[in-house]
């Protein structure tokens, strides 16, 4: 299939390294100000920081076998 796509001038799509709408100042502020504050608060509360996106993760999801 790859040979056909190449012959037709099509190539694999590769994601950009960063979002086009990214604001460099906002990123800097997040790394230098916001993130250290969040991390320190979580450490003080003996908590965990979890990251998720819109891929369908549910807070009540049951994984594994019953």
PDB file of C-alpha atoms in Angstrom:
ATOM      1  CA  UNK A   1       0.000   0.000   0.000  1.00  0.00           C
ATOM      2  CA  UNK A   2       2.875   2.346   0.802  1.00  0.00           C
ATOM      3  CA  UNK A   3       4.208   2.014  -2.759  1.00  0.00           C
ATOM      4  CA  UNK A   4       0.855   3.043  -4.229  1.00  0.00           C
ATOM      5  CA  UNK A   5       0.554   6.036  -1.939  1.00  0.00           C
ATOM      6  CA  UNK A   6       4.084   7.168  -2.784  1.00  0.00           C
ATOM      7  CA  UNK A   7       3.400   6.771  -6.492  1.00  0.00           C
ATOM      8  CA  UNK A   8       0.306   8.955  -6.143  1.00  0.00           C
ATOM      9  CA  UNK A   9       2.333  11.627  -4.338  1.00  0.00           C
ATOM     10  CA  UNK A  10       0.852  10.956  -0.908  1.00  0.00           C
ATOM     11  CA  UNK A  11       2.951  10.629   2.209  1.00  0.00           C
ATOM     12  CA  UNK A  12       2.361   9.662   5.813  1.00  0.00           C
ATOM     13  CA  UNK A  13       1.008  12.499   7.888  1.00  0.00           C
ATOM     14  CA  UNK A  14       3.152  13.458  10.831  1.00  0.00           C
ATOM     15  CA  UNK A  15       1.933  15.548  13.745  1.00  0.00           C
ATOM     16  CA  UNK A  16       3.380  18.977  14.353  1.00  0.00           C
ATOM     17  CA  UNK A  17       5.691  19.289  17.328  1.00  0.00           C
ATOM     18  CA  UNK A  18       3.491  22.036  18.789  1.00  0.00           C
ATOM     19  CA  UNK A  19       0.120  23.609  18.223  1.00  0.00           C
ATOM     20  CA  UNK A  20      -0.056  26.388  15.668  1.00  0.00           C
ATOM     21  CA  UNK A  21      -2.046  28.545  18.104  1.00  0.00           C
ATOM     22  CA  UNK A  22       0.513  28.093  20.879  1.00  0.00           C
ATOM     23  CA  UNK A  23       1.413  31.269  22.772  1.00  0.00           C
ATOM     24  CA  UNK A  24       5.108  31.172  23.782  1.00  0.00           C
ATOM     25  CA  UNK A  25       4.531  33.588  26.673  1.00  0.00           C
ATOM     26  CA  UNK A  26       1.714  31.463  28.083  1.00  0.00           C
ATOM     27  CA  UNK A  27       3.889  28.350  27.825  1.00  0.00           C
ATOM     28  CA  UNK A  28       6.727  30.107  29.659  1.00  0.00           C
ATOM     29  CA  UNK A  29       4.373  31.274  32.396  1.00  0.00           C
ATOM     30  CA  UNK A  30       2.988  27.739  32.783  1.00  0.00           C
ATOM     31  CA  UNK A  31       6.455  26.192  33.111  1.00  0.00           C
ATOM     32  CA  UNK A  32       7.917  28.822  35.414  1.00  0.00           C
ATOM     33  CA  UNK A  33       4.947  29.909  37.548  1.00  0.00           C
ATOM     34  CA  UNK A  34       1.802  27.783  37.319  1.00  0.00           C
ATOM     35  CA  UNK A  35       3.266  24.266  37.213  1.00  0.00           C
ATOM     36  CA  UNK A  36       5.635  24.704  40.196  1.00  0.00           C
ATOM     37  CA  UNK A  37       2.714  26.036  42.266  1.00  0.00           C
ATOM     38  CA  UNK A  38       0.503  23.076  41.370  1.00  0.00           C
ATOM     39  CA  UNK A  39       3.316  20.592  42.028  1.00  0.00           C
ATOM     40  CA  UNK A  40       4.143  22.143  45.405  1.00  0.00           C
ATOM     41  CA  UNK A  41       0.477  22.102  46.470  1.00  0.00           C
ATOM     42  CA  UNK A  42       0.125  18.440  45.478  1.00  0.00           C
ATOM     43  CA  UNK A  43       3.281  17.547  47.389  1.00  0.00           C
ATOM     44  CA  UNK A  44       2.073  19.438  50.475  1.00  0.00           C
ATOM     45  CA  UNK A  45      -1.274  17.609  50.321  1.00  0.00           C
ATOM     46  CA  UNK A  46       0.471  14.255  49.693  1.00  0.00           C
ATOM     47  CA  UNK A  47      -1.509  14.043  46.458  1.00  0.00           C
ATOM     48  CA  UNK A  48      -1.017  12.870  42.906  1.00  0.00           C
ATOM     49  CA  UNK A  49      -1.225  14.838  39.688  1.00  0.00           C
ATOM     50  CA  UNK A  50      -2.936  13.039  36.831  1.00  0.00           C
ATOM     51  CA  UNK A  51      -3.133  14.223  33.244  1.00  0.00           C
ATOM     52  CA  UNK A  52      -5.926  13.288  30.838  1.00  0.00           C
ATOM     53  CA  UNK A  53      -7.291  14.508  27.541  1.00  0.00           C
ATOM     54  CA  UNK A  54     -10.450  14.040  25.508  1.00  0.00           C
ATOM     55  CA  UNK A  55      -9.833  10.426  24.487  1.00  0.00           C
ATOM     56  CA  UNK A  56     -12.812   9.064  26.379  1.00  0.00           C
ATOM     57  CA  UNK A  57     -11.380   8.458  29.822  1.00  0.00           C
ATOM     58  CA  UNK A  58     -14.098   8.112  32.438  1.00  0.00           C
ATOM     59  CA  UNK A  59     -13.722   8.588  36.166  1.00  0.00           C
ATOM     60  CA  UNK A  60     -15.915   5.541  36.804  1.00  0.00           C
ATOM     61  CA  UNK A  61     -14.355   3.314  34.141  1.00  0.00           C
ATOM     62  CA  UNK A  62     -13.910  -0.331  35.107  1.00  0.00           C
ATOM     63  CA  UNK A  63     -10.875  -1.971  33.564  1.00  0.00           C
ATOM     64  CA  UNK A  64      -9.805  -5.559  33.624  1.00  0.00           C
ATOM     65  CA  UNK A  65     -11.894  -8.634  34.167  1.00  0.00           C
ATOM     66  CA  UNK A  66     -14.540  -9.022  36.897  1.00  0.00           C
TER      67      UNK A  66
END
